[in-house]
PDB file of C-alpha atoms in Angstrom:
ATOM      1  CA  GLN A 295      -4.975  17.460   7.154  1.00  0.00           C
ATOM      2  CA  VAL A 296      -3.654  13.918   6.485  1.00  0.00           C
ATOM      3  CA  GLN A 297      -0.432  12.493   5.079  1.00  0.00           C
ATOM      4  CA  LEU A 298       0.243   9.220   3.825  1.00  0.00           C
ATOM      5  CA  VAL A 299       4.305   9.237   3.291  1.00  0.00           C
ATOM      6  CA  GLU A 300       5.639   6.203   1.130  1.00  0.00           C
ATOM      7  CA  SER A 301       9.044   4.343   1.282  1.00  0.00           C
ATOM      8  CA  GLY A 302      10.937   1.646   0.347  1.00  0.00           C
ATOM      9  CA  GLY A 303      10.477   1.437  -3.526  1.00  0.00           C
ATOM     10  CA  GLY A 304      13.459   1.039  -6.171  1.00  0.00           C
ATOM     11  CA  LEU A 305      15.193  -1.018  -8.791  1.00  0.00           C
ATOM     12  CA  VAL A 306      15.739  -4.488  -8.180  1.00  0.00           C
ATOM     13  CA  GLN A 307      16.294  -8.004  -9.997  1.00  0.00           C
ATOM     14  CA  ALA A 308      13.621 -10.205 -11.347  1.00  0.00           C
ATOM     15  CA  GLY A 309      13.704 -12.989  -8.250  1.00  0.00           C
ATOM     16  CA  GLY A 310      14.662 -10.248  -5.602  1.00  0.00           C
ATOM     17  CA  SER A 311      12.785  -8.444  -2.778  1.00  0.00           C
ATOM     18  CA  LEU A 312      11.655  -5.377  -1.770  1.00  0.00           C
ATOM     19  CA  ARG A 313       9.908  -3.849   1.331  1.00  0.00           C
ATOM     20  CA  LEU A 314       7.494  -0.730   0.904  1.00  0.00           C
ATOM     21  CA  SER A 315       6.438   1.193   4.559  1.00  0.00           C
ATOM     22  CA  CYS A 316       3.574   3.784   4.405  1.00  0.00           C
ATOM     23  CA  GLN A 317       2.783   5.846   7.667  1.00  0.00           C
ATOM     24  CA  ALA A 318      -0.627   8.296   7.849  1.00  0.00           C
ATOM     25  CA  SER A 319      -0.128  11.225   9.976  1.00  0.00           C
ATOM     26  CA  GLY A 320      -2.047  14.293  10.886  1.00  0.00           C
ATOM     27  CA  SER A 321      -5.809  14.896  11.905  1.00  0.00           C
ATOM     28  CA  ILE A 322      -6.797  10.878  12.413  1.00  0.00           C
ATOM     29  CA  LEU A 323      -9.083   9.385  14.923  1.00  0.00           C
ATOM     30  CA  THR A 324      -9.224   5.647  13.854  1.00  0.00           C
ATOM     31  CA  ILE A 325      -7.754   3.948  10.223  1.00  0.00           C
ATOM     32  CA  ASP A 326      -9.892   1.351   8.823  1.00  0.00           C
ATOM     33  CA  ASP A 327      -8.758  -0.384   5.861  1.00  0.00           C
ATOM     34  CA  MET A 328      -4.728   0.356   4.678  1.00  0.00           C
ATOM     35  CA  GLY A 329      -3.385  -1.203   1.870  1.00  0.00           C
ATOM     36  CA  TRP A 330      -1.212  -0.843  -1.537  1.00  0.00           C
ATOM     37  CA  PHE A 331      -2.235  -0.415  -5.286  1.00  0.00           C
ATOM     38  CA  ARG A 332      -0.005  -0.037  -8.098  1.00  0.00           C
ATOM     39  CA  GLN A 333      -0.472   1.337 -11.291  1.00  0.00           C
ATOM     40  CA  ALA A 334       1.942   0.225 -14.367  1.00  0.00           C
ATOM     41  CA  PRO A 335       2.446   2.783 -17.155  1.00  0.00           C
ATOM     42  CA  GLY A 336      -0.559   2.856 -19.557  1.00  0.00           C
ATOM     43  CA  LYS A 337      -2.681   0.571 -17.471  1.00  0.00           C
ATOM     44  CA  GLN A 338      -5.176   1.240 -14.657  1.00  0.00           C
ATOM     45  CA  ARG A 339      -4.581   1.363 -11.040  1.00  0.00           C
ATOM     46  CA  GLU A 340      -5.073  -2.047  -9.503  1.00  0.00           C
ATOM     47  CA  LEU A 341      -5.514  -3.585  -5.888  1.00  0.00           C
ATOM     48  CA  VAL A 342      -1.989  -5.379  -4.397  1.00  0.00           C
ATOM     49  CA  ALA A 343      -3.228  -5.781  -0.680  1.00  0.00           C
ATOM     50  CA  THR A 344      -5.137  -4.553   2.028  1.00  0.00           C
ATOM     51  CA  ILE A 345      -5.486  -5.331   5.371  1.00  0.00           C
ATOM     52  CA  SER A 346      -8.084  -4.334   7.742  1.00  0.00           C
ATOM     53  CA  SER A 347      -7.752  -2.978  11.293  1.00  0.00           C
ATOM     54  CA  GLY A 348      -8.047  -6.240  12.842  1.00  0.00           C
ATOM     55  CA  GLY A 349      -5.067  -7.680  10.752  1.00  0.00           C
ATOM     56  CA  SER A 350      -7.088  -9.391   7.929  1.00  0.00           C
ATOM     57  CA  PRO A 351      -5.273  -9.677   4.858  1.00  0.00           C
ATOM     58  CA  ASN A 352      -6.506  -9.414   1.179  1.00  0.00           C
ATOM     59  CA  PHE A 353      -4.117 -10.087  -1.774  1.00  0.00           C
ATOM     60  CA  ALA A 354      -4.636 -10.053  -5.671  1.00  0.00           C
ATOM     61  CA  GLU A 355      -4.118 -13.486  -7.001  1.00  0.00           C
ATOM     62  CA  THR A 356      -1.113 -12.498  -8.970  1.00  0.00           C
ATOM     63  CA  VAL A 357       0.552 -11.484  -5.747  1.00  0.00           C
ATOM     64  CA  LYS A 358      -0.393 -14.354  -3.464  1.00  0.00           C
ATOM     65  CA  GLY A 359       2.052 -16.516  -2.034  1.00  0.00           C
ATOM     66  CA  ARG A 360       4.877 -13.591  -3.321  1.00  0.00           C
ATOM     67  CA  PHE A 361       3.787 -10.549  -1.018  1.00  0.00           C
ATOM     68  CA  THR A 362       2.481 -10.261   2.759  1.00  0.00           C
ATOM     69  CA  ILE A 363       1.059  -7.315   4.295  1.00  0.00           C
ATOM     70  CA  SER A 364       1.503  -5.752   7.899  1.00  0.00           C
ATOM     71  CA  ARG A 365       0.327  -3.223  10.020  1.00  0.00           C
ATOM     72  CA  ASP A 366       1.228  -1.324  13.264  1.00  0.00           C
ATOM     73  CA  ASN A 367      -1.988   0.490  14.350  1.00  0.00           C
ATOM     74  CA  ALA A 368       0.133   1.929  17.158  1.00  0.00           C
ATOM     75  CA  LYS A 369       2.310   3.633  14.542  1.00  0.00           C
ATOM     76  CA  ASN A 370      -0.144   4.191  11.637  1.00  0.00           C
ATOM     77  CA  THR A 371       2.097   2.233   9.210  1.00  0.00           C
ATOM     78  CA  VAL A 372       1.529  -0.360   6.948  1.00  0.00           C
ATOM     79  CA  THR A 373       4.392  -2.323   5.416  1.00  0.00           C
ATOM     80  CA  LEU A 374       4.362  -4.669   2.109  1.00  0.00           C
ATOM     81  CA  GLN A 375       6.818  -7.059   1.718  1.00  0.00           C
ATOM     82  CA  MET A 376       7.302  -8.183  -1.669  1.00  0.00           C
ATOM     83  CA  ASN A 377       9.585 -11.412  -2.266  1.00  0.00           C
ATOM     84  CA  SER A 378      10.165 -13.141  -5.958  1.00  0.00           C
ATOM     85  CA  LEU A 379       9.567  -9.956  -7.476  1.00  0.00           C
ATOM     86  CA  LYS A 380       8.614 -10.451 -11.553  1.00  0.00           C
ATOM     87  CA  PRO A 381       9.283  -7.597 -14.070  1.00  0.00           C
ATOM     88  CA  GLU A 382       5.150  -7.550 -14.131  1.00  0.00           C
ATOM     89  CA  ASP A 383       5.260  -6.036 -10.669  1.00  0.00           C
ATOM     90  CA  THR A 384       7.064  -2.961 -12.247  1.00  0.00           C
ATOM     91  CA  ALA A 385       4.985  -0.060 -11.376  1.00  0.00           C
ATOM     92  CA  VAL A 386       3.994   2.991  -9.216  1.00  0.00           C
ATOM     93  CA  TYR A 387       2.981   1.680  -5.785  1.00  0.00           C
ATOM     94  CA  TYR A 388       0.594   3.790  -4.008  1.00  0.00           C
ATOM     95  CA  CYS A 389      -0.442   3.333   0.003  1.00  0.00           C
ATOM     96  CA  LYS A 390      -4.185   4.118   0.800  1.00  0.00           C
ATOM     97  CA  ALA A 391      -5.951   4.455   3.980  1.00  0.00           C
ATOM     98  CA  ILE A 392      -9.714   4.682   5.180  1.00  0.00           C
ATOM     99  CA  LEU A 393      -9.683   6.773   8.426  1.00  0.00           C
ATOM    100  CA  ALA A 394     -12.162   8.973  10.641  1.00  0.00           C
ATOM    101  CA  ARG A 395     -11.151  12.306  11.318  1.00  0.00           C
ATOM    102  CA  PRO A 396     -11.722  13.901  14.503  1.00  0.00           C
ATOM    103  CA  GLY A 397     -15.005  16.004  14.634  1.00  0.00           C
ATOM    104  CA  LEU A 398     -16.142  14.779  11.219  1.00  0.00           C
ATOM    105  CA  ARG A 399     -18.602  12.187  10.592  1.00  0.00           C
ATOM    106  CA  GLY A 400     -17.785   9.130   8.001  1.00  0.00           C
ATOM    107  CA  LEU A 401     -14.930   7.524   6.617  1.00  0.00           C
ATOM    108  CA  PHE A 402     -12.150   9.055   4.339  1.00  0.00           C
ATOM    109  CA  GLN A 403      -9.874   8.007   1.987  1.00  0.00           C
ATOM    110  CA  TYR A 404      -6.570   9.101   1.328  1.00  0.00           C
ATOM    111  CA  TRP A 405      -3.278   8.266  -1.361  1.00  0.00           C
ATOM    112  CA  GLY A 406       0.003   8.406  -0.790  1.00  0.00           C
ATOM    113  CA  GLN A 407       2.165  10.145  -3.676  1.00  0.00           C
ATOM    114  CA  GLY A 408       3.613   7.002  -5.057  1.00  0.00           C
ATOM    115  CA  THR A 409       6.750   5.145  -4.997  1.00  0.00           C
ATOM    116  CA  PRO A 410       8.356   3.725  -8.127  1.00  0.00           C
ATOM    117  CA  VAL A 411       9.268  -0.316  -8.154  1.00  0.00           C
ATOM    118  CA  THR A 412      11.402  -1.628 -11.223  1.00  0.00           C
ATOM    119  CA  VAL A 413      11.857  -4.879 -11.603  1.00  0.00           C
ATOM    120  CA  SER A 414      14.413  -5.687 -14.446  1.00  0.00           C
ATOM    121  CA  SER A 415      14.728  -9.446 -16.192  1.00  0.00           C
TER     122      SER A 415
END
């Protein structure tokens, strides 16, 4: 069993900052990519940022220059630092991890339960 637990969402005014954290736990051999996606009401889930096991980041154009992503491989955690937040960043943010499990072949994708972020104007 694998669990991804997110924390750090909340309400913030436009221009403010929030930090989201996600920790993966359970039956994990290695973790490949980790990242964050978001889903606003009435919209499809979209990429926010991902980071490889080697630390290479990838960002959506809409958050470049405002968000940073980092990970701690020893703790199986990924952190999204969100600065200069805008009302259009309002969404439920989901953590995702692609990982290998002991005794199983291939890679598996897991999602967190989501944490809401609301940016007021």
